[in-house]
């Protein structure tokens, strides 16, 4: 996966896990993906996942409000797994997102895993909601639609010399154009669009599907309402294939069965080995060393 280094990556790599990093950018972006893959998933300025086939949005609170967290960190300070925290009614939500292929091959479909841990650190019981939904894009305004997102889909014109292409189309990004005739349906633990699964989630949530959609519509959502005793926590796991998978396929069954904890260590260990296998620098400042190693991930 060859993508440019983003300001958010540098800012996030300056913080050890659990700390809120300082960040200059007002609208930072990050990318998660698999080494040598041709596709990746953008972490938007708000903290959502944007693949080009859809945008995975999170909401918390009652009534649910969209998450908007620009301060993020990387696991271990440099690995391409993004973490951030938000708070509602005293409950702290920690989001962790990473990508992996289930067979370990870079040519396979990367699956985005998101774990949300809700913890009540207060001295009394607290209520909250966690919701997640899929939309196509964040705005209908073409003047700003791609200001903080990679334009998707896009393919350079092969007949035009690269140096003469407009800057905004000097790359290839897979994806799907919006179709107002799309139809969404919610299964027991998945959300599909025209027979292709966009999202898998933990059973027990309340699902909702819209029949009339616009590009900005949260066309399908799942919501969890819960109460946590003092010191208690709850965990939610979501899986978003980069490319939607047919619900009648063997791949769909494999993604549904994949467990966050069972998958997590393999790509993280592979990234550690890869990023620590070449040139290293030691200047006595962990932030600088982590930033250097984090930048190498964007060369793959």
PDB file of C-alpha atoms in Angstrom:
ATOM      1  CA  UNK A   1       0.000   0.000   0.000  1.00  0.00           C
ATOM      2  CA  UNK A   2       1.863   3.068  -1.209  1.00  0.00           C
ATOM      3  CA  UNK A   3       0.330   6.272   0.145  1.00  0.00           C
ATOM      4  CA  UNK A   4       1.761   9.634   1.216  1.00  0.00           C
ATOM      5  CA  UNK A   5       2.658  10.361   4.818  1.00  0.00           C
ATOM      6  CA  UNK A   6      -0.089  12.406   6.461  1.00  0.00           C
ATOM      7  CA  UNK A   7       0.266  15.038   9.124  1.00  0.00           C
ATOM      8  CA  UNK A   8      -2.004  13.029  11.406  1.00  0.00           C
ATOM      9  CA  UNK A   9       0.337  10.041  11.190  1.00  0.00           C
ATOM     10  CA  UNK A  10       3.229  12.179  12.392  1.00  0.00           C
ATOM     11  CA  UNK A  11       1.191  13.785  15.140  1.00  0.00           C
ATOM     12  CA  UNK A  12      -0.256  10.484  16.301  1.00  0.00           C
ATOM     13  CA  UNK A  13       3.129   8.782  16.357  1.00  0.00           C
ATOM     14  CA  UNK A  14       4.328  11.354  18.876  1.00  0.00           C
ATOM     15  CA  UNK A  15       2.163   9.813  21.605  1.00  0.00           C
ATOM     16  CA  UNK A  16       2.472   6.625  23.549  1.00  0.00           C
ATOM     17  CA  UNK A  17      -0.680   4.519  23.770  1.00  0.00           C
ATOM     18  CA  UNK A  18      -3.202   6.001  26.191  1.00  0.00           C
ATOM     19  CA  UNK A  19      -1.999   9.595  25.811  1.00  0.00           C
ATOM     20  CA  UNK A  20      -3.759  12.354  23.887  1.00  0.00           C
ATOM     21  CA  UNK A  21      -1.255  13.563  21.271  1.00  0.00           C
ATOM     22  CA  UNK A  22      -0.775  17.173  20.321  1.00  0.00           C
ATOM     23  CA  UNK A  23      -1.825  17.829  16.740  1.00  0.00           C
ATOM     24  CA  UNK A  24      -1.338  20.896  14.564  1.00  0.00           C
ATOM     25  CA  UNK A  25      -3.741  19.878  11.741  1.00  0.00           C
ATOM     26  CA  UNK A  26      -7.352  20.901  12.181  1.00  0.00           C
ATOM     27  CA  UNK A  27      -8.566  18.167   9.806  1.00  0.00           C
ATOM     28  CA  UNK A  28      -6.051  15.291  10.077  1.00  0.00           C
ATOM     29  CA  UNK A  29      -6.348  12.034   8.128  1.00  0.00           C
ATOM     30  CA  UNK A  30      -4.759   8.609   8.537  1.00  0.00           C
ATOM     31  CA  UNK A  31      -4.714   5.369   6.559  1.00  0.00           C
ATOM     32  CA  UNK A  32      -4.906   1.736   7.645  1.00  0.00           C
ATOM     33  CA  UNK A  33      -4.201  -1.152   5.326  1.00  0.00           C
ATOM     34  CA  UNK A  34      -2.066  -4.130   4.439  1.00  0.00           C
ATOM     35  CA  UNK A  35       1.532  -3.956   3.194  1.00  0.00           C
ATOM     36  CA  UNK A  36       1.764  -4.251  -0.621  1.00  0.00           C
ATOM     37  CA  UNK A  37      -2.017  -4.027  -1.077  1.00  0.00           C
ATOM     38  CA  UNK A  38      -3.437  -1.831  -3.843  1.00  0.00           C
ATOM     39  CA  UNK A  39      -6.229  -0.506  -1.606  1.00  0.00           C
ATOM     40  CA  UNK A  40      -6.384   1.141   1.782  1.00  0.00           C
ATOM     41  CA  UNK A  41      -8.928   2.628   4.157  1.00  0.00           C
ATOM     42  CA  UNK A  42      -8.844   6.269   5.140  1.00  0.00           C
ATOM     43  CA  UNK A  43      -9.468   7.376   8.694  1.00  0.00           C
ATOM     44  CA  UNK A  44     -11.311  10.654   8.175  1.00  0.00           C
ATOM     45  CA  UNK A  45     -10.771  13.831  10.218  1.00  0.00           C
ATOM     46  CA  UNK A  46     -13.740  12.817  12.379  1.00  0.00           C
ATOM     47  CA  UNK A  47     -12.444   9.285  12.993  1.00  0.00           C
ATOM     48  CA  UNK A  48     -14.635   7.372  10.501  1.00  0.00           C
ATOM     49  CA  UNK A  49     -13.535   4.693   8.004  1.00  0.00           C
ATOM     50  CA  UNK A  50     -13.807   5.615   4.314  1.00  0.00           C
ATOM     51  CA  UNK A  51     -13.160   2.917   1.702  1.00  0.00           C
ATOM     52  CA  UNK A  52     -14.653   4.313  -1.512  1.00  0.00           C
ATOM     53  CA  UNK A  53     -17.528   1.833  -1.287  1.00  0.00           C
ATOM     54  CA  UNK A  54     -18.891   3.556   1.796  1.00  0.00           C
ATOM     55  CA  UNK A  55     -18.095   5.512   4.931  1.00  0.00           C
ATOM     56  CA  UNK A  56     -18.403   3.820   8.335  1.00  0.00           C
ATOM     57  CA  UNK A  57     -19.653   6.366  10.882  1.00  0.00           C
ATOM     58  CA  UNK A  58     -19.759   6.089  14.700  1.00  0.00           C
ATOM     59  CA  UNK A  59     -22.152   7.782  17.111  1.00  0.00           C
ATOM     60  CA  UNK A  60     -22.359   7.864  20.916  1.00  0.00           C
ATOM     61  CA  UNK A  61     -24.776   9.206  23.496  1.00  0.00           C
ATOM     62  CA  UNK A  62     -28.526   9.526  23.880  1.00  0.00           C
ATOM     63  CA  UNK A  63     -29.691  10.626  21.443  1.00  0.00           C
ATOM     64  CA  UNK A  64     -26.670   9.358  19.458  1.00  0.00           C
ATOM     65  CA  UNK A  65     -24.399  12.120  18.141  1.00  0.00           C
ATOM     66  CA  UNK A  66     -21.647  11.638  15.538  1.00  0.00           C
ATOM     67  CA  UNK A  67     -18.163  11.050  16.907  1.00  0.00           C
ATOM     68  CA  UNK A  68     -15.668  13.770  15.993  1.00  0.00           C
ATOM     69  CA  UNK A  69     -12.161  13.146  17.352  1.00  0.00           C
ATOM     70  CA  UNK A  70      -9.129  14.573  15.588  1.00  0.00           C
ATOM     71  CA  UNK A  71      -6.681  13.616  18.362  1.00  0.00           C
ATOM     72  CA  UNK A  72      -5.561  10.054  17.680  1.00  0.00           C
ATOM     73  CA  UNK A  73      -2.598   7.800  18.368  1.00  0.00           C
ATOM     74  CA  UNK A  74      -0.897   4.796  16.789  1.00  0.00           C
ATOM     75  CA  UNK A  75      -0.535   1.480  18.605  1.00  0.00           C
ATOM     76  CA  UNK A  76       2.948   1.274  20.179  1.00  0.00           C
ATOM     77  CA  UNK A  77       3.487   4.784  18.827  1.00  0.00           C
ATOM     78  CA  UNK A  78       4.216   3.715  15.235  1.00  0.00           C
ATOM     79  CA  UNK A  79       2.134   0.736  14.052  1.00  0.00           C
ATOM     80  CA  UNK A  80      -0.621   1.345  11.436  1.00  0.00           C
ATOM     81  CA  UNK A  81      -3.446   0.722  13.913  1.00  0.00           C
ATOM     82  CA  UNK A  82      -5.298   3.864  14.943  1.00  0.00           C
ATOM     83  CA  UNK A  83      -6.740   4.525  18.399  1.00  0.00           C
ATOM     84  CA  UNK A  84      -8.738   7.355  19.897  1.00  0.00           C
ATOM     85  CA  UNK A  85     -11.052   8.110  22.825  1.00  0.00           C
ATOM     86  CA  UNK A  86     -14.363   9.902  23.196  1.00  0.00           C
ATOM     87  CA  UNK A  87     -16.496  10.417  26.294  1.00  0.00           C
ATOM     88  CA  UNK A  88     -20.226  10.434  26.928  1.00  0.00           C
ATOM     89  CA  UNK A  89     -21.997  10.736  30.282  1.00  0.00           C
ATOM     90  CA  UNK A  90     -18.830   9.741  32.102  1.00  0.00           C
ATOM     91  CA  UNK A  91     -18.274   6.627  29.959  1.00  0.00           C
ATOM     92  CA  UNK A  92     -15.010   6.517  27.993  1.00  0.00           C
ATOM     93  CA  UNK A  93     -15.154   4.902  24.547  1.00  0.00           C
ATOM     94  CA  UNK A  94     -11.820   3.707  23.119  1.00  0.00           C
ATOM     95  CA  UNK A  95     -11.805   2.953  19.390  1.00  0.00           C
ATOM     96  CA  UNK A  96      -9.072   0.789  17.833  1.00  0.00           C
ATOM     97  CA  UNK A  97      -8.986   0.196  14.061  1.00  0.00           C
ATOM     98  CA  UNK A  98      -6.643  -1.929  11.957  1.00  0.00           C
ATOM     99  CA  UNK A  99      -6.758  -3.854   8.675  1.00  0.00           C
ATOM    100  CA  UNK A 100      -5.748  -7.413   7.785  1.00  0.00           C
ATOM    101  CA  UNK A 101      -6.335 -10.005   5.093  1.00  0.00           C
ATOM    102  CA  UNK A 102      -7.670 -13.247   6.524  1.00  0.00           C
ATOM    103  CA  UNK A 103      -5.249 -15.405   4.527  1.00  0.00           C
ATOM    104  CA  UNK A 104      -2.237 -13.129   4.992  1.00  0.00           C
ATOM    105  CA  UNK A 105      -1.938 -12.383   1.265  1.00  0.00           C
ATOM    106  CA  UNK A 106      -1.673  -8.701   0.206  1.00  0.00           C
ATOM    107  CA  UNK A 107      -3.729  -9.377  -2.917  1.00  0.00           C
ATOM    108  CA  UNK A 108      -6.755 -10.503  -0.884  1.00  0.00           C
ATOM    109  CA  UNK A 109      -9.559  -8.260   0.335  1.00  0.00           C
ATOM    110  CA  UNK A 110      -8.392  -6.286   3.408  1.00  0.00           C
ATOM    111  CA  UNK A 111     -10.865  -6.465   6.272  1.00  0.00           C
ATOM    112  CA  UNK A 112     -11.090  -3.455   8.581  1.00  0.00           C
ATOM    113  CA  UNK A 113     -11.558  -4.445  12.214  1.00  0.00           C
ATOM    114  CA  UNK A 114     -12.806  -1.921  14.766  1.00  0.00           C
ATOM    115  CA  UNK A 115     -13.010  -2.668  18.467  1.00  0.00           C
ATOM    116  CA  UNK A 116     -14.885  -0.234  20.705  1.00  0.00           C
ATOM    117  CA  UNK A 117     -14.344  -0.571  24.449  1.00  0.00           C
ATOM    118  CA  UNK A 118     -16.748   1.318  26.700  1.00  0.00           C
ATOM    119  CA  UNK A 119     -15.576   1.734  30.319  1.00  0.00           C
ATOM    120  CA  UNK A 120     -17.224   3.472  33.257  1.00  0.00           C
ATOM    121  CA  UNK A 121     -14.436   4.930  35.440  1.00  0.00           C
ATOM    122  CA  UNK A 122     -16.866   6.829  37.681  1.00  0.00           C
ATOM    123  CA  UNK A 123     -18.284   5.907  41.092  1.00  0.00           C
ATOM    124  CA  UNK A 124     -21.892   5.402  39.949  1.00  0.00           C
ATOM    125  CA  UNK A 125     -23.762   3.540  37.232  1.00  0.00           C
ATOM    126  CA  UNK A 126     -23.927   5.236  33.837  1.00  0.00           C
ATOM    127  CA  UNK A 127     -26.082   4.850  30.719  1.00  0.00           C
ATOM    128  CA  UNK A 128     -25.037   5.467  27.111  1.00  0.00           C
ATOM    129  CA  UNK A 129     -25.529   4.377  23.508  1.00  0.00           C
ATOM    130  CA  UNK A 130     -23.145   3.299  20.789  1.00  0.00           C
ATOM    131  CA  UNK A 131     -24.321   3.380  17.190  1.00  0.00           C
ATOM    132  CA  UNK A 132     -22.631   2.722  13.868  1.00  0.00           C
ATOM    133  CA  UNK A 133     -23.834   3.255  10.331  1.00  0.00           C
ATOM    134  CA  UNK A 134     -22.897   3.322   6.673  1.00  0.00           C
ATOM    135  CA  UNK A 135     -23.228   6.235   4.273  1.00  0.00           C
ATOM    136  CA  UNK A 136     -21.605   6.917   0.920  1.00  0.00           C
ATOM    137  CA  UNK A 137     -19.968  10.301   1.571  1.00  0.00           C
ATOM    138  CA  UNK A 138     -20.025  13.108   4.123  1.00  0.00           C
ATOM    139  CA  UNK A 139     -21.387  15.945   1.966  1.00  0.00           C
ATOM    140  CA  UNK A 140     -23.335  16.624  -1.206  1.00  0.00           C
ATOM    141  CA  UNK A 141     -21.312  19.752  -1.932  1.00  0.00           C
ATOM    142  CA  UNK A 142     -18.919  18.885  -4.803  1.00  0.00           C
ATOM    143  CA  UNK A 143     -16.721  21.856  -3.910  1.00  0.00           C
ATOM    144  CA  UNK A 144     -15.660  20.297  -0.603  1.00  0.00           C
ATOM    145  CA  UNK A 145     -16.538  16.603  -0.996  1.00  0.00           C
ATOM    146  CA  UNK A 146     -12.930  15.558  -1.588  1.00  0.00           C
ATOM    147  CA  UNK A 147     -11.183  18.168   0.528  1.00  0.00           C
ATOM    148  CA  UNK A 148     -10.559  15.700   3.358  1.00  0.00           C
ATOM    149  CA  UNK A 149     -11.129  12.423   1.507  1.00  0.00           C
ATOM    150  CA  UNK A 150      -9.349  10.702  -1.363  1.00  0.00           C
ATOM    151  CA  UNK A 151     -11.578  10.917  -4.419  1.00  0.00           C
ATOM    152  CA  UNK A 152     -12.922   7.414  -5.067  1.00  0.00           C
ATOM    153  CA  UNK A 153     -13.277   5.822  -7.515  1.00  0.00           C
ATOM    154  CA  UNK A 154     -10.683   7.416  -9.778  1.00  0.00           C
ATOM    155  CA  UNK A 155      -8.324   6.122 -12.459  1.00  0.00           C
ATOM    156  CA  UNK A 156      -5.745   8.222 -14.352  1.00  0.00           C
ATOM    157  CA  UNK A 157      -6.231   8.602 -18.099  1.00  0.00           C
ATOM    158  CA  UNK A 158      -3.602   6.264 -19.552  1.00  0.00           C
ATOM    159  CA  UNK A 159      -3.439   8.322 -22.744  1.00  0.00           C
ATOM    160  CA  UNK A 160      -2.259  11.445 -20.882  1.00  0.00           C
ATOM    161  CA  UNK A 161       1.369  11.724 -19.695  1.00  0.00           C
ATOM    162  CA  UNK A 162       1.531  11.526 -15.921  1.00  0.00           C
ATOM    163  CA  UNK A 163       3.114  14.967 -15.516  1.00  0.00           C
ATOM    164  CA  UNK A 164       0.236  16.535 -17.461  1.00  0.00           C
ATOM    165  CA  UNK A 165      -2.528  14.975 -15.401  1.00  0.00           C
ATOM    166  CA  UNK A 166      -4.370  17.216 -12.935  1.00  0.00           C
ATOM    167  CA  UNK A 167      -2.888  16.702  -9.496  1.00  0.00           C
ATOM    168  CA  UNK A 168      -6.155  15.398  -8.053  1.00  0.00           C
ATOM    169  CA  UNK A 169      -6.219  12.410 -10.432  1.00  0.00           C
ATOM    170  CA  UNK A 170      -2.556  11.384 -10.345  1.00  0.00           C
ATOM    171  CA  UNK A 171      -3.436   8.193  -8.516  1.00  0.00           C
ATOM    172  CA  UNK A 172      -5.671   5.153  -8.769  1.00  0.00           C
ATOM    173  CA  UNK A 173      -8.366   4.525  -6.199  1.00  0.00           C
ATOM    174  CA  UNK A 174     -10.910   1.749  -6.400  1.00  0.00           C
ATOM    175  CA  UNK A 175     -14.473   2.299  -5.237  1.00  0.00           C
ATOM    176  CA  UNK A 176     -18.066   2.679  -6.352  1.00  0.00           C
ATOM    177  CA  UNK A 177     -20.123   5.652  -7.525  1.00  0.00           C
ATOM    178  CA  UNK A 178     -23.292   6.441  -5.584  1.00  0.00           C
ATOM    179  CA  UNK A 179     -26.460   4.812  -6.878  1.00  0.00           C
ATOM    180  CA  UNK A 180     -29.822   6.102  -5.559  1.00  0.00           C
ATOM    181  CA  UNK A 181     -31.393   2.741  -6.434  1.00  0.00           C
ATOM    182  CA  UNK A 182     -29.256   0.849  -3.932  1.00  0.00           C
ATOM    183  CA  UNK A 183     -31.284  -1.190  -1.466  1.00  0.00           C
ATOM    184  CA  UNK A 184     -30.028  -1.959   2.022  1.00  0.00           C
ATOM    185  CA  UNK A 185     -30.987  -4.842   4.282  1.00  0.00           C
ATOM    186  CA  UNK A 186     -29.962  -5.795   7.818  1.00  0.00           C
ATOM    187  CA  UNK A 187     -29.286  -9.396   8.774  1.00  0.00           C
ATOM    188  CA  UNK A 188     -28.807 -10.739  12.274  1.00  0.00           C
ATOM    189  CA  UNK A 189     -25.255  -9.414  12.493  1.00  0.00           C
ATOM    190  CA  UNK A 190     -24.557  -7.745   9.165  1.00  0.00           C
ATOM    191  CA  UNK A 191     -25.630  -4.909   6.890  1.00  0.00           C
ATOM    192  CA  UNK A 192     -25.819  -5.510   3.147  1.00  0.00           C
ATOM    193  CA  UNK A 193     -26.383  -3.451   0.015  1.00  0.00           C
ATOM    194  CA  UNK A 194     -27.787  -5.179  -3.043  1.00  0.00           C
ATOM    195  CA  UNK A 195     -26.670  -8.572  -1.745  1.00  0.00           C
ATOM    196  CA  UNK A 196     -23.159  -7.508  -0.722  1.00  0.00           C
ATOM    197  CA  UNK A 197     -22.171  -7.163   2.919  1.00  0.00           C
ATOM    198  CA  UNK A 198     -20.752  -3.777   3.927  1.00  0.00           C
ATOM    199  CA  UNK A 199     -20.512  -4.328   7.665  1.00  0.00           C
ATOM    200  CA  UNK A 200     -20.597  -7.105  10.262  1.00  0.00           C
ATOM    201  CA  UNK A 201     -21.369  -6.347  13.897  1.00  0.00           C
ATOM    202  CA  UNK A 202     -22.074  -7.971  17.256  1.00  0.00           C
ATOM    203  CA  UNK A 203     -25.622  -9.364  17.619  1.00  0.00           C
ATOM    204  CA  UNK A 204     -27.977  -7.698  20.067  1.00  0.00           C
ATOM    205  CA  UNK A 205     -28.128  -4.230  18.564  1.00  0.00           C
ATOM    206  CA  UNK A 206     -31.189  -2.477  17.185  1.00  0.00           C
ATOM    207  CA  UNK A 207     -30.891  -2.162  13.406  1.00  0.00           C
ATOM    208  CA  UNK A 208     -32.509   0.380  11.106  1.00  0.00           C
ATOM    209  CA  UNK A 209     -32.467   0.602   7.304  1.00  0.00           C
ATOM    210  CA  UNK A 210     -33.583   3.584   5.227  1.00  0.00           C
ATOM    211  CA  UNK A 211     -35.535   3.098   1.993  1.00  0.00           C
ATOM    212  CA  UNK A 212     -34.920   6.571   0.542  1.00  0.00           C
ATOM    213  CA  UNK A 213     -31.239   7.451   0.448  1.00  0.00           C
ATOM    214  CA  UNK A 214     -28.961  10.294  -0.550  1.00  0.00           C
ATOM    215  CA  UNK A 215     -25.143  10.142  -0.604  1.00  0.00           C
ATOM    216  CA  UNK A 216     -25.041  11.552   2.953  1.00  0.00           C
ATOM    217  CA  UNK A 217     -27.813   9.333   4.372  1.00  0.00           C
ATOM    218  CA  UNK A 218     -26.912   6.854   7.087  1.00  0.00           C
ATOM    219  CA  UNK A 219     -28.599   4.155   5.047  1.00  0.00           C
ATOM    220  CA  UNK A 220     -28.135   1.379   7.588  1.00  0.00           C
ATOM    221  CA  UNK A 221     -27.368   1.605  11.300  1.00  0.00           C
ATOM    222  CA  UNK A 222     -27.045  -0.578  14.380  1.00  0.00           C
ATOM    223  CA  UNK A 223     -27.474   0.848  17.878  1.00  0.00           C
ATOM    224  CA  UNK A 224     -26.601  -0.576  21.301  1.00  0.00           C
ATOM    225  CA  UNK A 225     -28.071   0.858  24.502  1.00  0.00           C
ATOM    226  CA  UNK A 226     -26.369  -0.199  27.723  1.00  0.00           C
ATOM    227  CA  UNK A 227     -25.759   0.545  31.389  1.00  0.00           C
ATOM    228  CA  UNK A 228     -22.387   0.116  33.086  1.00  0.00           C
ATOM    229  CA  UNK A 229     -21.775  -0.277  36.807  1.00  0.00           C
ATOM    230  CA  UNK A 230     -18.831   1.602  38.363  1.00  0.00           C
ATOM    231  CA  UNK A 231     -15.593   0.194  36.965  1.00  0.00           C
ATOM    232  CA  UNK A 232     -17.426  -2.034  34.480  1.00  0.00           C
ATOM    233  CA  UNK A 233     -16.858  -2.193  30.742  1.00  0.00           C
ATOM    234  CA  UNK A 234     -18.281  -3.586  27.540  1.00  0.00           C
ATOM    235  CA  UNK A 235     -16.710  -4.383  24.175  1.00  0.00           C
ATOM    236  CA  UNK A 236     -18.118  -4.153  20.652  1.00  0.00           C
ATOM    237  CA  UNK A 237     -16.427  -5.416  17.476  1.00  0.00           C
ATOM    238  CA  UNK A 238     -17.210  -4.365  13.902  1.00  0.00           C
ATOM    239  CA  UNK A 239     -15.799  -5.728  10.643  1.00  0.00           C
ATOM    240  CA  UNK A 240     -15.892  -3.742   7.411  1.00  0.00           C
ATOM    241  CA  UNK A 241     -14.537  -5.413   4.242  1.00  0.00           C
ATOM    242  CA  UNK A 242     -12.683  -2.887   2.105  1.00  0.00           C
ATOM    243  CA  UNK A 243     -14.483  -4.349  -0.899  1.00  0.00           C
ATOM    244  CA  UNK A 244     -18.063  -5.454  -0.051  1.00  0.00           C
ATOM    245  CA  UNK A 245     -18.501  -9.233  -0.145  1.00  0.00           C
ATOM    246  CA  UNK A 246     -21.466 -11.195  -1.424  1.00  0.00           C
ATOM    247  CA  UNK A 247     -23.569 -12.632   1.389  1.00  0.00           C
ATOM    248  CA  UNK A 248     -23.822 -15.981  -0.412  1.00  0.00           C
ATOM    249  CA  UNK A 249     -20.040 -16.388  -0.680  1.00  0.00           C
ATOM    250  CA  UNK A 250     -17.503 -18.380   1.313  1.00  0.00           C
ATOM    251  CA  UNK A 251     -15.607 -15.131   1.950  1.00  0.00           C
ATOM    252  CA  UNK A 252     -18.635 -13.711   3.765  1.00  0.00           C
ATOM    253  CA  UNK A 253     -18.721 -16.733   6.055  1.00  0.00           C
ATOM    254  CA  UNK A 254     -15.008 -16.378   6.809  1.00  0.00           C
ATOM    255  CA  UNK A 255     -15.311 -12.682   7.660  1.00  0.00           C
ATOM    256  CA  UNK A 256     -18.295 -13.303   9.928  1.00  0.00           C
ATOM    257  CA  UNK A 257     -16.381 -16.021  11.765  1.00  0.00           C
ATOM    258  CA  UNK A 258     -13.160 -14.007  12.141  1.00  0.00           C
ATOM    259  CA  UNK A 259     -12.483 -12.874  15.716  1.00  0.00           C
ATOM    260  CA  UNK A 260     -10.774  -9.580  16.467  1.00  0.00           C
ATOM    261  CA  UNK A 261      -8.462 -11.024  19.120  1.00  0.00           C
ATOM    262  CA  UNK A 262      -7.449 -13.965  16.926  1.00  0.00           C
ATOM    263  CA  UNK A 263      -6.602 -11.765  13.928  1.00  0.00           C
ATOM    264  CA  UNK A 264      -5.006  -8.760  15.650  1.00  0.00           C
ATOM    265  CA  UNK A 265      -1.605 -10.184  16.604  1.00  0.00           C
ATOM    266  CA  UNK A 266      -0.682 -11.503  13.148  1.00  0.00           C
ATOM    267  CA  UNK A 267      -0.644  -8.184  11.233  1.00  0.00           C
ATOM    268  CA  UNK A 268       0.755  -6.265  14.212  1.00  0.00           C
ATOM    269  CA  UNK A 269       3.651  -8.698  14.585  1.00  0.00           C
ATOM    270  CA  UNK A 270       4.246  -8.609  10.831  1.00  0.00           C
ATOM    271  CA  UNK A 271       4.340  -4.801  10.851  1.00  0.00           C
ATOM    272  CA  UNK A 272       6.725  -4.793  13.843  1.00  0.00           C
ATOM    273  CA  UNK A 273       9.098  -7.184  12.100  1.00  0.00           C
ATOM    274  CA  UNK A 274       8.942  -5.256   8.834  1.00  0.00           C
ATOM    275  CA  UNK A 275       9.354  -1.759  10.288  1.00  0.00           C
ATOM    276  CA  UNK A 276      12.166  -2.823  12.592  1.00  0.00           C
ATOM    277  CA  UNK A 277      14.072  -4.869  10.011  1.00  0.00           C
ATOM    278  CA  UNK A 278      15.866  -2.074   8.188  1.00  0.00           C
ATOM    279  CA  UNK A 279      17.602   1.139   9.089  1.00  0.00           C
ATOM    280  CA  UNK A 280      16.955   2.321  12.625  1.00  0.00           C
ATOM    281  CA  UNK A 281      17.735   5.591  14.297  1.00  0.00           C
ATOM    282  CA  UNK A 282      18.421   6.212  17.959  1.00  0.00           C
ATOM    283  CA  UNK A 283      18.495   9.756  19.206  1.00  0.00           C
ATOM    284  CA  UNK A 284      17.292   9.338  22.738  1.00  0.00           C
ATOM    285  CA  UNK A 285      13.830  10.648  21.831  1.00  0.00           C
ATOM    286  CA  UNK A 286      11.111   8.034  21.380  1.00  0.00           C
ATOM    287  CA  UNK A 287       8.828  10.436  19.518  1.00  0.00           C
ATOM    288  CA  UNK A 288      11.391  10.948  16.774  1.00  0.00           C
ATOM    289  CA  UNK A 289      12.199   7.244  16.531  1.00  0.00           C
ATOM    290  CA  UNK A 290       8.503   6.313  16.354  1.00  0.00           C
ATOM    291  CA  UNK A 291       7.837   8.948  13.699  1.00  0.00           C
ATOM    292  CA  UNK A 292      10.603   7.516  11.523  1.00  0.00           C
ATOM    293  CA  UNK A 293       9.293   3.959  11.841  1.00  0.00           C
ATOM    294  CA  UNK A 294       5.694   5.072  11.279  1.00  0.00           C
ATOM    295  CA  UNK A 295       6.709   6.847   8.066  1.00  0.00           C
ATOM    296  CA  UNK A 296       8.100   3.591   6.679  1.00  0.00           C
ATOM    297  CA  UNK A 297       4.640   1.993   6.785  1.00  0.00           C
ATOM    298  CA  UNK A 298       3.524   4.443   4.102  1.00  0.00           C
ATOM    299  CA  UNK A 299       6.182   3.106   1.758  1.00  0.00           C
ATOM    300  CA  UNK A 300       4.369  -0.237   1.635  1.00  0.00           C
TER     301      UNK A 300
END
